[in-house]
C-alpha positions as a Markdown table, in Angstrom:
| # | Residue | x | y | z |
|---|---|---|---|---|
| 1 | Unk | 10.1 | -5.3 | -14.5 |
| 2 | Unk | 10.5 | -2.7 | -11.7 |
| 3 | Unk | 11.2 | -3.9 | -8.0 |
| 4 | Unk | 10.6 | -1.9 | -4.8 |
| 5 | Unk | 12.3 | -3.5 | -1.4 |
| 6 | Unk | 11.2 | -2.3 | 1.9 |
| 7 | Unk | 12.6 | -3.1 | 5.6 |
| 8 | Unk | 10.9 | -0.6 | 7.8 |
| 9 | Unk | 12.9 | -1.3 | 10.9 |
| 10 | Unk | 16.0 | -2.5 | 9.2 |
| 11 | Unk | 16.2 | -5.9 | 10.8 |
| 12 | Unk | 16.6 | -7.8 | 7.8 |
| 13 | Unk | 13.3 | -10.0 | 8.9 |
| 14 | Unk | 9.9 | -9.7 | 7.3 |
| 15 | Unk | 11.0 | -7.3 | 4.5 |
| 16 | Unk | 8.6 | -6.9 | 1.5 |
| 17 | Unk | 9.1 | -6.9 | -2.1 |
| 18 | Unk | 7.0 | -5.5 | -4.7 |
| 19 | Unk | 7.4 | -6.3 | -8.4 |
| 20 | Unk | 5.6 | -4.9 | -11.5 |
| 21 | Unk | 6.0 | -4.9 | -15.1 |
| 22 | Unk | 4.9 | -2.1 | -17.9 |
| 23 | Unk | 1.7 | -3.9 | -18.2 |
| 24 | Unk | 1.1 | -3.1 | -14.7 |
| 25 | Unk | 1.0 | -6.8 | -13.5 |
| 26 | Unk | 1.9 | -6.9 | -9.8 |
| 27 | Unk | 3.4 | -9.4 | -7.5 |
| 28 | Unk | 3.8 | -8.9 | -3.7 |
| 29 | Unk | 5.9 | -11.0 | -1.4 |
| 30 | Unk | 7.5 | -11.1 | 2.0 |
| 31 | Unk | 10.9 | -12.6 | 3.0 |
| 32 | Unk | 11.2 | -13.9 | 6.6 |
| 33 | Unk | 15.1 | -13.2 | 6.2 |
| 34 | Unk | 17.3 | -13.1 | 3.2 |
| 35 | Unk | 17.7 | -16.4 | 1.0 |
| 36 | Unk | 21.3 | -16.3 | 1.9 |
| 37 | Unk | 20.4 | -17.0 | 5.5 |
| 38 | Unk | 17.8 | -19.5 | 4.6 |
| 39 | Unk | 14.8 | -17.4 | 4.3 |
| 40 | Unk | 11.9 | -18.4 | 2.7 |
| 41 | Unk | 9.1 | -16.6 | 0.3 |
| 42 | Unk | 5.9 | -15.7 | 1.7 |
| 43 | Unk | 3.3 | -15.3 | -1.2 |
| 44 | Unk | 0.3 | -16.2 | -3.0 |
| 45 | Unk | 2.5 | -18.0 | -5.3 |
| 46 | Unk | 3.7 | -20.3 | -2.8 |
| 47 | Unk | 0.7 | -20.7 | -0.4 |
| 48 | Unk | -3.1 | -20.2 | -0.2 |
| 49 | Unk | -5.0 | -17.7 | 2.1 |
| 50 | Unk | -4.9 | -18.9 | 5.6 |
| 51 | Unk | -1.6 | -20.8 | 5.2 |
| 52 | Unk | 1.4 | -19.4 | 7.1 |
| 53 | Unk | 3.5 | -18.9 | 4.3 |
| 54 | Unk | 0.7 | -16.8 | 2.6 |
| 55 | Unk | 1.2 | -13.1 | 2.0 |
| 56 | Unk | -0.4 | -10.6 | 0.1 |
| 57 | Unk | -1.5 | -6.7 | 0.0 |
| 58 | Unk | -4.8 | -4.9 | 0.2 |
| 59 | Unk | -3.8 | -1.4 | 0.1 |
| 60 | Unk | -1.5 | -1.0 | -2.8 |
| 61 | Unk | -2.1 | 1.2 | -5.8 |
| 62 | Unk | 0.1 | 1.1 | -8.7 |
| 63 | Unk | -0.2 | 2.7 | -12.2 |
| 64 | Unk | 2.1 | 2.3 | -15.4 |
| 65 | Unk | 2.2 | 4.3 | -18.7 |
| 66 | Unk | 3.8 | 3.4 | -21.9 |
| 67 | Unk | 5.9 | 6.8 | -23.0 |
| 68 | Unk | 7.4 | 5.4 | -26.0 |
| 69 | Unk | 7.3 | 2.1 | -28.1 |
| 70 | Unk | 5.6 | -0.9 | -27.7 |
| 71 | Unk | 5.9 | -3.8 | -24.9 |
| 72 | Unk | 7.6 | -7.0 | -26.4 |
| 73 | Unk | 8.2 | -5.3 | -29.7 |
| 74 | Unk | 10.8 | -7.6 | -31.3 |
| 75 | Unk | 11.8 | -5.5 | -34.2 |
| 76 | Unk | 15.5 | -4.6 | -34.4 |
| 77 | Unk | 16.5 | -1.8 | -32.3 |
| 78 | Unk | 13.2 | -1.2 | -30.9 |
| 79 | Unk | 12.8 | 0.0 | -27.4 |
| 80 | Unk | 10.0 | 0.7 | -25.0 |
| 81 | Unk | 10.0 | 3.6 | -22.3 |
| 82 | Unk | 7.4 | 3.5 | -19.4 |
| 83 | Unk | 7.1 | 5.1 | -16.2 |
| 84 | Unk | 5.3 | 3.8 | -12.7 |
| 85 | Unk | 3.7 | 5.4 | -10.2 |
| 86 | Unk | 3.2 | 3.3 | -6.7 |
| 87 | Unk | 1.5 | 4.2 | -3.5 |
| 88 | Unk | 2.6 | 1.7 | -0.8 |
| 89 | Unk | 0.0 | 1.1 | 2.2 |
| 90 | Unk | 1.8 | 1.1 | 5.7 |
| 91 | Unk | -0.5 | -1.4 | 7.0 |
| 92 | Unk | 0.7 | -3.9 | 4.0 |
| 93 | Unk | 4.3 | -3.1 | 4.6 |
| 94 | Unk | 4.3 | -3.5 | 8.5 |
| 95 | Unk | 2.5 | -6.8 | 8.2 |
| 96 | Unk | 4.0 | -9.5 | 10.4 |
| 97 | Unk | 6.7 | -6.9 | 11.4 |
| 98 | Unk | 7.6 | -6.7 | 15.2 |
| 99 | Unk | 10.4 | -4.1 | 14.9 |
| 100 | Unk | 8.7 | -0.9 | 13.6 |
| 101 | Unk | 5.6 | 1.4 | 13.6 |
| 102 | Unk | 4.0 | 3.6 | 11.3 |
| 103 | Unk | 6.4 | 6.3 | 10.4 |
| 104 | Unk | 6.5 | 9.5 | 12.1 |
| 105 | Unk | 8.7 | 12.9 | 11.4 |
| 106 | Unk | 12.3 | 11.7 | 11.8 |
| 107 | Unk | 11.7 | 8.1 | 11.0 |
| 108 | Unk | 14.2 | 6.2 | 8.5 |
| 109 | Unk | 13.3 | 3.4 | 6.9 |
| 110 | Unk | 15.4 | 1.1 | 4.7 |
| 111 | Unk | 14.4 | 0.9 | 1.0 |
| 112 | Unk | 15.8 | 0.1 | -2.5 |
| 113 | Unk | 14.6 | 0.0 | -6.0 |
| 114 | Unk | 15.8 | -2.2 | -8.8 |
| 115 | Unk | 15.3 | -2.4 | -12.7 |
| 116 | Unk | 15.5 | -5.7 | -14.3 |
| 117 | Unk | 15.9 | -6.1 | -18.0 |
| 118 | Unk | 16.8 | -8.7 | -20.6 |
| 119 | Unk | 15.7 | -11.4 | -18.3 |
| 120 | Unk | 18.0 | -10.3 | -15.7 |
| 121 | Unk | 21.1 | -9.6 | -17.9 |
| 122 | Unk | 20.7 | -5.9 | -16.9 |
| 123 | Unk | 20.2 | -4.9 | -13.3 |
| 124 | Unk | 20.3 | -1.5 | -12.2 |
| 125 | Unk | 19.7 | -0.3 | -8.5 |
| 126 | Unk | 19.0 | 2.9 | -6.9 |
| 127 | Unk | 21.3 | 2.3 | -4.0 |
| 128 | Unk | 24.3 | -0.1 | -5.0 |
| 129 | Unk | 24.6 | -3.3 | -3.1 |
| 130 | Unk | 28.0 | -2.6 | -1.3 |
| 131 | Unk | 28.8 | -4.8 | 1.8 |
| 132 | Unk | 31.7 | -6.0 | 3.6 |
| 133 | Unk | 33.6 | -8.8 | 2.1 |
| 134 | Unk | 35.3 | -10.4 | 4.8 |
| 135 | Unk | 37.7 | -12.8 | 2.6 |
| 136 | Unk | 38.8 | -9.7 | 0.5 |
| 137 | Unk | 38.9 | -7.3 | 3.3 |
| 138 | Unk | 37.2 | -4.6 | 1.7 |
| 139 | Unk | 33.7 | -3.4 | 0.9 |
| 140 | Unk | 32.5 | -4.8 | -2.7 |
| 141 | Unk | 29.7 | -4.6 | -4.7 |
| 142 | Unk | 27.3 | -7.6 | -4.9 |
| 143 | Unk | 24.6 | -8.4 | -7.5 |
| 144 | Unk | 22.0 | -9.4 | -5.0 |
| 145 | Unk | 19.2 | -7.3 | -3.9 |
| 146 | Unk | 18.5 | -9.5 | -1.0 |
| 147 | Unk | 20.9 | -7.8 | 1.2 |
| 148 | Unk | 18.6 | -5.4 | 3.1 |
| 149 | Unk | 21.6 | -4.0 | 5.2 |
| 150 | Unk | 23.0 | -2.4 | 1.8 |
| 151 | Unk | 19.9 | -0.6 | 1.0 |
| 152 | Unk | 19.4 | 3.0 | 1.1 |
| 153 | Unk | 17.0 | 5.2 | 3.4 |
| 154 | Unk | 13.8 | 7.1 | 2.9 |
| 155 | Unk | 13.6 | 9.6 | 5.6 |
| 156 | Unk | 10.2 | 10.9 | 6.7 |
| 157 | Unk | 10.3 | 14.8 | 7.2 |
| 158 | Unk | 6.7 | 15.4 | 7.8 |
| 159 | Unk | 6.5 | 18.2 | 5.5 |
| 160 | Unk | 4.1 | 18.2 | 2.3 |
| 161 | Unk | 6.2 | 19.2 | -1.0 |
| 162 | Unk | 4.9 | 20.1 | -4.4 |
| 163 | Unk | 6.5 | 20.3 | -7.8 |
| 164 | Unk | 7.8 | 23.7 | -7.5 |
| 165 | Unk | 10.1 | 22.9 | -4.4 |
| 166 | Unk | 11.3 | 19.5 | -5.3 |
| 167 | Unk | 14.3 | 20.6 | -7.1 |
| 168 | Unk | 15.5 | 22.6 | -4.1 |
| 169 | Unk | 14.6 | 19.6 | -1.8 |
| 170 | Unk | 16.6 | 17.1 | -3.9 |
| 171 | Unk | 19.8 | 19.3 | -3.0 |
| 172 | Unk | 19.2 | 18.8 | 0.5 |
| 173 | Unk | 21.1 | 16.3 | 2.6 |
| 174 | Unk | 18.5 | 14.3 | 4.8 |
| 175 | Unk | 19.5 | 13.7 | 8.5 |
| 176 | Unk | 21.6 | 10.5 | 8.9 |
| 177 | Unk | 20.5 | 7.6 | 10.7 |
| 178 | Unk | 22.0 | 7.9 | 14.2 |
| 179 | Unk | 22.1 | 4.1 | 14.5 |
| 180 | Unk | 23.9 | 3.7 | 11.2 |
| 181 | Unk | 27.5 | 3.2 | 12.9 |
| 182 | Unk | 26.3 | 0.7 | 15.2 |
| 183 | Unk | 24.5 | -1.0 | 12.2 |
| 184 | Unk | 27.6 | -1.1 | 10.0 |
| 185 | Unk | 29.7 | -2.7 | 12.8 |
| 186 | Unk | 27.0 | -5.3 | 13.5 |
| 187 | Unk | 27.0 | -6.2 | 9.8 |
| 188 | Unk | 30.8 | -6.2 | 9.7 |
| 189 | Unk | 30.7 | -9.0 | 12.7 |
| 190 | Unk | 28.1 | -10.9 | 10.6 |
| 191 | Unk | 30.1 | -11.0 | 7.3 |
| 192 | Unk | 33.0 | -12.0 | 9.3 |
| 193 | Unk | 31.0 | -14.6 | 11.1 |
| 194 | Unk | 29.8 | -16.1 | 7.8 |
| 195 | Unk | 33.4 | -16.7 | 6.7 |
| 196 | Unk | 34.6 | -18.0 | 10.0 |
| 197 | Unk | 31.7 | -20.6 | 9.9 |
| 198 | Unk | 32.5 | -21.7 | 6.5 |
| 199 | Unk | 36.0 | -22.5 | 7.6 |
| 200 | Unk | 35.2 | -24.2 | 10.9 |
| 201 | Unk | 32.3 | -26.7 | 9.8 |
| 202 | Unk | 29.5 | -24.4 | 10.7 |
| 203 | Unk | 30.8 | -23.3 | 13.9 |
| 204 | Unk | 30.7 | -19.6 | 14.9 |
| 205 | Unk | 33.3 | -17.5 | 16.5 |
| 206 | Unk | 32.7 | -17.0 | 20.3 |
| 207 | Unk | 34.7 | -13.9 | 20.6 |
| 208 | Unk | 36.1 | -11.0 | 18.7 |
| 209 | Unk | 39.7 | -12.2 | 18.8 |
| 210 | Unk | 38.8 | -15.0 | 16.6 |
| 211 | Unk | 37.5 | -12.9 | 14.1 |
| 212 | Unk | 40.8 | -11.0 | 13.8 |
| 213 | Unk | 41.7 | -10.4 | 10.2 |
| 214 | Unk | 38.2 | -10.8 | 9.0 |
| 215 | Unk | 36.6 | -7.5 | 10.3 |
| 216 | Unk | 37.3 | -3.9 | 9.7 |
| 217 | Unk | 38.9 | -2.7 | 13.2 |
| 218 | Unk | 38.1 | 1.0 | 12.1 |
| 219 | Unk | 34.6 | 0.1 | 12.1 |
| 220 | Unk | 34.2 | -2.2 | 15.0 |
| 221 | Unk | 36.8 | -0.7 | 17.4 |
| 222 | Unk | 34.5 | 2.0 | 18.8 |
| 223 | Unk | 32.3 | -0.6 | 20.0 |
| 224 | Unk | 32.4 | -2.9 | 23.0 |
| 225 | Unk | 31.2 | -5.9 | 21.2 |
| 226 | Unk | 30.6 | -9.3 | 22.9 |
| 227 | Unk | 29.5 | -12.4 | 21.1 |
| 228 | Unk | 26.8 | -14.8 | 22.6 |
| 229 | Unk | 26.2 | -18.0 | 20.6 |
| 230 | Unk | 23.3 | -20.3 | 21.2 |
| 231 | Unk | 21.9 | -23.3 | 19.5 |
């Protein structure tokens, strides 16, 4: 299938996932937080309309087209090539989201795309899922789409483009998210805290000194970071 993940405010909460296959069979869900942080799925698969766990979309438009081969063809060396076109509704994407508003010129949203084949044996991602590994003390790739902090960006430039100038625009570097250095530092501390808690019976560090050796000082030192631990 083909999957789209969107986190409008980059909060790693209430992010949306869309999955569809070559037959244009669509499934939408919302994650209140990543599964690794105890998150749970909100969708029509786990709840009925009116239930707290229910989520579905109204404005989404999708279309698929088989370009080559046949779907589910079991013949040796067979293959299928298909394309997909998707129009996301901002109202659906922003549902139950407190940290973002409809995009304006200059806005950045977090987004990623995944292509899953062979029942999960092949998993391509548009933006590689690279995060800080506090144990190995380096950035490492992870096979886990539910790490919104590692997704790429979509930048809204407020201009309408046509096919004629798309090649030129593809060579243009979009403005960087001005909050990126702070976000990177925050997630560095987050991954360090995860490892720290695993080694301290679920207790988190109460100051940065306790995380010494688990963080990347080049990333966090430019910031004055204080840790507040609450129940």
